[in-house]
Amino acid sequence: MSTTLAPAADSSTRDLEQRVELIACGTRAGKTRACDRHRGKGRGFVNIASTGAVDALAAAICGTGRSPACRDCKGKALEIMRVYNEGAA
Ligand SMILES: [Zn+2]
Ligand SMILES: [Zn+2]
């Protein structure tokens, strides 16, 4: 029962993925790209964000794949949801 929107793979989608990767990696002043470990994971995080499953997203960011995620990753998940909803609007 998912009504997942499949965003077209255009530049704004890629842009959103990069922002999401960076949040998952950890934002810092002057940092504009995710590290190798997090780069390329944006699409997966965006897919989870599109389902609205914050807990699953946090767990994916944490790297365990199952909840509960740590507090740090929950915060990142919420931030990603916010960015995703902005981008999808
Ligand atoms: Zn990283
Ligand atoms: Zn974590």
Tab-separated table of N, CA and C and ligand atoms in Angstrom:
chain	number	residue	atom	x	y	z
A	1	MET	N	0.826	-1.197	0.000
A	1	MET	CA	0.000	0.000	0.000
A	1	MET	C	0.859	1.245	0.000
A	2	SER	N	1.784	1.334	-0.901
A	2	SER	CA	2.584	2.543	-0.916
A	2	SER	C	2.224	3.384	-2.123
A	3	THR	N	2.177	4.651	-1.894
A	3	THR	CA	1.931	5.590	-2.981
A	3	THR	C	3.212	6.369	-3.228
A	4	THR	N	4.306	5.614	-3.301
A	4	THR	CA	5.610	6.229	-3.457
A	4	THR	C	5.711	6.973	-4.780
A	5	LEU	N	6.105	8.190	-4.690
A	5	LEU	CA	6.354	8.957	-5.891
A	5	LEU	C	7.726	8.581	-6.419
A	6	ALA	N	7.808	8.321	-7.689
A	6	ALA	CA	9.104	8.030	-8.280
A	6	ALA	C	9.601	9.278	-8.982
A	7	PRO	N	10.505	9.998	-8.334
A	7	PRO	CA	10.987	11.235	-8.947
A	7	PRO	C	11.793	10.943	-10.203
A	8	ALA	N	11.619	11.766	-11.182
A	8	ALA	CA	12.407	11.618	-12.399
A	8	ALA	C	13.877	11.856	-12.082
A	9	ALA	N	14.723	11.128	-12.771
A	9	ALA	CA	16.160	11.238	-12.503
A	9	ALA	C	16.739	12.455	-13.213
A	10	ASP	N	16.310	13.614	-12.789
A	10	ASP	CA	16.851	14.832	-13.374
A	10	ASP	C	17.870	15.442	-12.419
A	11	SER	N	18.366	16.616	-12.749
A	11	SER	CA	19.440	17.205	-11.958
A	11	SER	C	18.970	17.576	-10.551
A	12	SER	N	17.693	17.952	-10.413
A	12	SER	CA	17.228	18.333	-9.086
A	12	SER	C	17.156	17.105	-8.181
A	13	THR	N	16.877	15.947	-8.763
A	13	THR	CA	16.877	14.707	-7.990
A	13	THR	C	18.283	14.401	-7.500
A	14	ARG	N	19.234	14.545	-8.389
A	14	ARG	CA	20.635	14.303	-8.041
A	14	ARG	C	21.075	15.294	-6.960
A	15	ASP	N	20.589	16.504	-7.097
A	15	ASP	CA	20.903	17.550	-6.132
A	15	ASP	C	20.369	17.177	-4.758
A	16	LEU	N	19.150	16.688	-4.728
A	16	LEU	CA	18.527	16.262	-3.477
A	16	LEU	C	19.305	15.097	-2.872
A	17	GLU	N	19.690	14.150	-3.714
A	17	GLU	CA	20.451	12.995	-3.230
A	17	GLU	C	21.767	13.437	-2.589
A	18	GLN	N	22.419	14.406	-3.208
A	18	GLN	CA	23.695	14.876	-2.660
A	18	GLN	C	23.506	15.579	-1.329
A	19	ARG	N	22.416	16.318	-1.214
A	19	ARG	CA	22.140	16.996	0.064
A	19	ARG	C	21.874	15.970	1.147
A	20	VAL	N	21.110	14.948	0.775
A	20	VAL	CA	20.775	13.889	1.722
A	20	VAL	C	22.026	13.128	2.158
A	21	GLU	N	22.898	12.839	1.212
A	21	GLU	CA	24.164	12.164	1.525
A	21	GLU	C	24.979	12.983	2.518
A	22	LEU	N	24.999	14.259	2.269
A	22	LEU	CA	25.799	15.140	3.118
A	22	LEU	C	25.236	15.197	4.541
A	23	ILE	N	23.927	15.233	4.657
A	23	ILE	CA	23.312	15.234	5.988
A	23	ILE	C	23.625	13.926	6.698
A	24	ALA	N	23.496	12.816	5.988
A	24	ALA	CA	23.772	11.502	6.583
A	24	ALA	C	25.230	11.401	7.008
A	25	CYS	N	26.098	12.006	6.224
A	25	CYS	CA	27.533	11.972	6.496
A	25	CYS	C	27.856	12.860	7.690
A	26	GLY	N	27.117	13.971	7.772
A	26	GLY	CA	27.389	14.930	8.830
A	26	GLY	C	27.789	16.265	8.227
A	27	THR	N	26.948	17.259	8.453
A	27	THR	CA	27.235	18.570	7.879
A	27	THR	C	28.216	19.321	8.771
A	28	ARG	N	29.024	20.077	8.127
A	28	ARG	CA	30.030	20.872	8.821
A	28	ARG	C	30.283	22.102	7.965
A	29	ALA	N	30.665	23.168	8.597
A	29	ALA	CA	30.934	24.395	7.851
A	29	ALA	C	32.027	24.145	6.820
A	30	GLY	N	31.753	24.536	5.593
A	30	GLY	CA	32.743	24.403	4.545
A	30	GLY	C	32.739	23.052	3.859
A	31	LYS	N	31.971	22.108	4.418
A	31	LYS	CA	31.917	20.775	3.828
A	31	LYS	C	30.794	20.730	2.803
A	32	THR	N	31.105	20.359	1.596
A	32	THR	CA	30.099	20.393	0.533
A	32	THR	C	29.812	19.022	-0.046
A	33	ARG	N	30.606	18.024	0.330
A	33	ARG	CA	30.388	16.689	-0.228
A	33	ARG	C	30.485	15.635	0.859
A	34	ALA	N	29.742	14.559	0.624
A	34	ALA	CA	29.802	13.436	1.546
A	34	ALA	C	31.109	12.681	1.326
A	35	CYS	N	31.541	11.947	2.344
A	35	CYS	CA	32.753	11.148	2.210
A	35	CYS	C	32.463	9.916	1.343
A	36	ASP	N	33.497	9.178	1.012
A	36	ASP	CA	33.340	8.000	0.146
A	36	ASP	C	32.355	6.991	0.706
A	37	ARG	N	32.336	6.906	2.024
A	37	ARG	CA	31.495	5.918	2.675
A	37	ARG	C	30.001	6.221	2.479
A	38	HIS	N	29.687	7.504	2.443
A	38	HIS	CA	28.282	7.889	2.321
A	38	HIS	C	27.887	8.274	0.899
A	39	ARG	N	28.854	8.555	0.071
A	39	ARG	CA	28.537	8.960	-1.287
A	39	ARG	C	27.888	7.794	-2.042
A	40	GLY	N	26.843	8.103	-2.789
A	40	GLY	CA	26.158	7.055	-3.533
A	40	GLY	C	24.998	6.446	-2.780
A	41	LYS	N	24.885	6.809	-1.501
A	41	LYS	CA	23.798	6.252	-0.699
A	41	LYS	C	22.574	7.150	-0.699
A	42	GLY	N	22.718	8.338	-1.280
A	42	GLY	CA	21.634	9.311	-1.268
A	42	GLY	C	20.344	8.765	-1.844
A	43	ARG	N	20.444	8.032	-2.945
A	43	ARG	CA	19.257	7.507	-3.596
A	43	ARG	C	18.479	6.584	-2.669
A	44	GLY	N	19.204	5.716	-1.986
A	44	GLY	CA	18.549	4.800	-1.047
A	44	GLY	C	17.877	5.558	0.083
A	45	PHE	N	18.565	6.572	0.615
A	45	PHE	CA	17.992	7.368	1.703
A	45	PHE	C	16.760	8.121	1.220
A	46	VAL	N	16.827	8.658	0.009
A	46	VAL	CA	15.682	9.386	-0.552
A	46	VAL	C	14.496	8.433	-0.729
A	47	ASN	N	14.785	7.220	-1.172
A	47	ASN	CA	13.717	6.232	-1.349
A	47	ASN	C	13.008	5.954	-0.032
A	48	ILE	N	13.779	5.819	1.035
A	48	ILE	CA	13.181	5.563	2.345
A	48	ILE	C	12.417	6.792	2.808
A	49	ALA	N	13.004	7.966	2.581
A	49	ALA	CA	12.343	9.211	2.981
A	49	ALA	C	10.988	9.349	2.288
A	50	SER	N	10.906	8.877	1.055
A	50	SER	CA	9.665	8.996	0.286
A	50	SER	C	8.552	8.143	0.888
A	51	THR	N	8.915	7.155	1.690
A	51	THR	CA	7.903	6.319	2.336
A	51	THR	C	7.464	6.931	3.657
A	52	GLY	N	8.230	7.916	4.134
A	52	GLY	CA	7.878	8.576	5.383
A	52	GLY	C	8.300	7.796	6.618
A	53	ALA	N	9.066	6.739	6.430
A	53	ALA	CA	9.492	5.897	7.551
A	53	ALA	C	10.767	6.459	8.178
A	54	VAL	N	10.584	7.358	9.125
A	54	VAL	CA	11.723	8.030	9.743
A	54	VAL	C	12.617	7.042	10.493
A	55	ASP	N	11.994	6.107	11.195
A	55	ASP	CA	12.774	5.128	11.969
A	55	ASP	C	13.650	4.263	11.067
A	56	ALA	N	13.070	3.837	9.945
A	56	ALA	CA	13.831	3.018	9.000
A	56	ALA	C	14.966	3.830	8.399
A	57	LEU	N	14.682	5.089	8.143
A	57	LEU	CA	15.704	5.978	7.586
A	57	LEU	C	16.844	6.156	8.579
A	58	ALA	N	16.497	6.391	9.827
A	58	ALA	CA	17.514	6.559	10.865
A	58	ALA	C	18.371	5.301	10.996
A	59	ALA	N	17.723	4.155	10.932
A	59	ALA	CA	18.455	2.890	11.047
A	59	ALA	C	19.403	2.698	9.865
A	60	ALA	N	18.939	3.102	8.679
A	60	ALA	CA	19.783	2.982	7.482
A	60	ALA	C	20.994	3.904	7.590
A	61	ILE	N	20.774	5.106	8.113
A	61	ILE	CA	21.875	6.052	8.281
A	61	ILE	C	22.861	5.507	9.307
A	62	CYS	N	22.316	4.953	10.372
A	62	CYS	CA	23.140	4.429	11.454
A	62	CYS	C	23.997	3.267	10.954
A	63	GLY	N	23.455	2.573	9.939
A	63	GLY	CA	24.220	1.485	9.362
A	63	GLY	C	23.815	0.120	9.875
A	64	THR	N	22.912	0.100	10.843
A	64	THR	CA	22.481	-1.183	11.387
A	64	THR	C	21.350	-1.768	10.560
A	65	GLY	N	20.553	-0.882	9.932
A	65	GLY	CA	19.427	-1.343	9.140
A	65	GLY	C	18.213	-1.695	9.984
A	66	ARG	N	18.349	-1.595	11.285
A	66	ARG	CA	17.182	-1.868	12.132
A	66	ARG	C	17.124	-0.872	13.281
A	67	SER	N	15.901	-0.559	13.699
A	67	SER	CA	15.734	0.410	14.766
A	67	SER	C	15.879	-0.278	16.120
A	68	PRO	N	16.167	0.409	17.195
A	68	PRO	CA	16.303	1.862	17.194
A	68	PRO	C	17.693	2.326	16.783
A	69	ALA	N	17.690	3.419	16.066
A	69	ALA	CA	18.955	4.031	15.687
A	69	ALA	C	19.404	4.929	16.834
A	70	CYS	N	20.651	5.341	16.801
A	70	CYS	CA	21.130	6.238	17.842
A	70	CYS	C	20.519	7.625	17.668
A	71	ARG	N	20.634	8.430	18.667
A	71	ARG	CA	20.007	9.745	18.694
A	71	ARG	C	20.534	10.625	17.564
A	72	ASP	N	21.803	10.509	17.323
A	72	ASP	CA	22.465	11.280	16.277
A	72	ASP	C	21.815	11.006	14.917
A	73	CYS	N	21.611	9.726	14.622
A	73	CYS	CA	21.068	9.348	13.321
A	73	CYS	C	19.575	9.664	13.235
A	74	LYS	N	18.881	9.638	14.356
A	74	LYS	CA	17.476	10.047	14.347
A	74	LYS	C	17.363	11.509	13.953
A	75	GLY	N	18.267	12.313	14.491
A	75	GLY	CA	18.282	13.733	14.154
A	75	GLY	C	18.564	13.940	12.678
A	76	LYS	N	19.494	13.152	12.151
A	76	LYS	CA	19.830	13.248	10.727
A	76	LYS	C	18.638	12.821	9.875
A	77	ALA	N	17.944	11.784	10.324
A	77	ALA	CA	16.775	11.290	9.583
A	77	ALA	C	15.692	12.365	9.518
A	78	LEU	N	15.466	13.043	10.623
A	78	LEU	CA	14.454	14.105	10.656
A	78	LEU	C	14.844	15.234	9.717
A	79	GLU	N	16.123	15.554	9.713
A	79	GLU	CA	16.620	16.612	8.836
A	79	GLU	C	16.434	16.214	7.366
A	80	ILE	N	16.697	14.964	7.073
A	80	ILE	CA	16.532	14.479	5.695
A	80	ILE	C	15.058	14.515	5.286
A	81	MET	N	14.169	14.141	6.208
A	81	MET	CA	12.733	14.191	5.906
A	81	MET	C	12.319	15.625	5.565
A	82	ARG	N	12.874	16.552	6.337
A	82	ARG	CA	12.544	17.960	6.142
A	82	ARG	C	13.011	18.420	4.749
A	83	VAL	N	14.253	18.073	4.422
A	83	VAL	CA	14.822	18.451	3.131
A	83	VAL	C	14.058	17.766	1.996
A	84	TYR	N	13.710	16.501	2.217
A	84	TYR	CA	12.989	15.760	1.185
A	84	TYR	C	11.621	16.402	0.918
A	85	ASN	N	10.928	16.738	1.972
A	85	ASN	CA	9.590	17.332	1.814
A	85	ASN	C	9.674	18.699	1.153
A	86	GLU	N	10.738	19.413	1.444
A	86	GLU	CA	10.972	20.689	0.775
A	86	GLU	C	11.181	20.469	-0.718
A	87	GLY	N	12.031	19.488	-1.026
A	87	GLY	CA	12.380	19.215	-2.420
A	87	GLY	C	11.211	18.666	-3.211
A	88	ALA	N	10.332	17.941	-2.529
A	88	ALA	CA	9.207	17.313	-3.221
A	88	ALA	C	8.062	18.289	-3.398
A	89	ALA	N	8.091	19.378	-2.653
A	89	ALA	CA	6.986	20.337	-2.705
A	89	ALA	C	7.014	21.144	-4.007
B	1	ZN	ZN	30.504	10.141	5.403
B	2	ZN	ZN	23.657	6.201	14.484
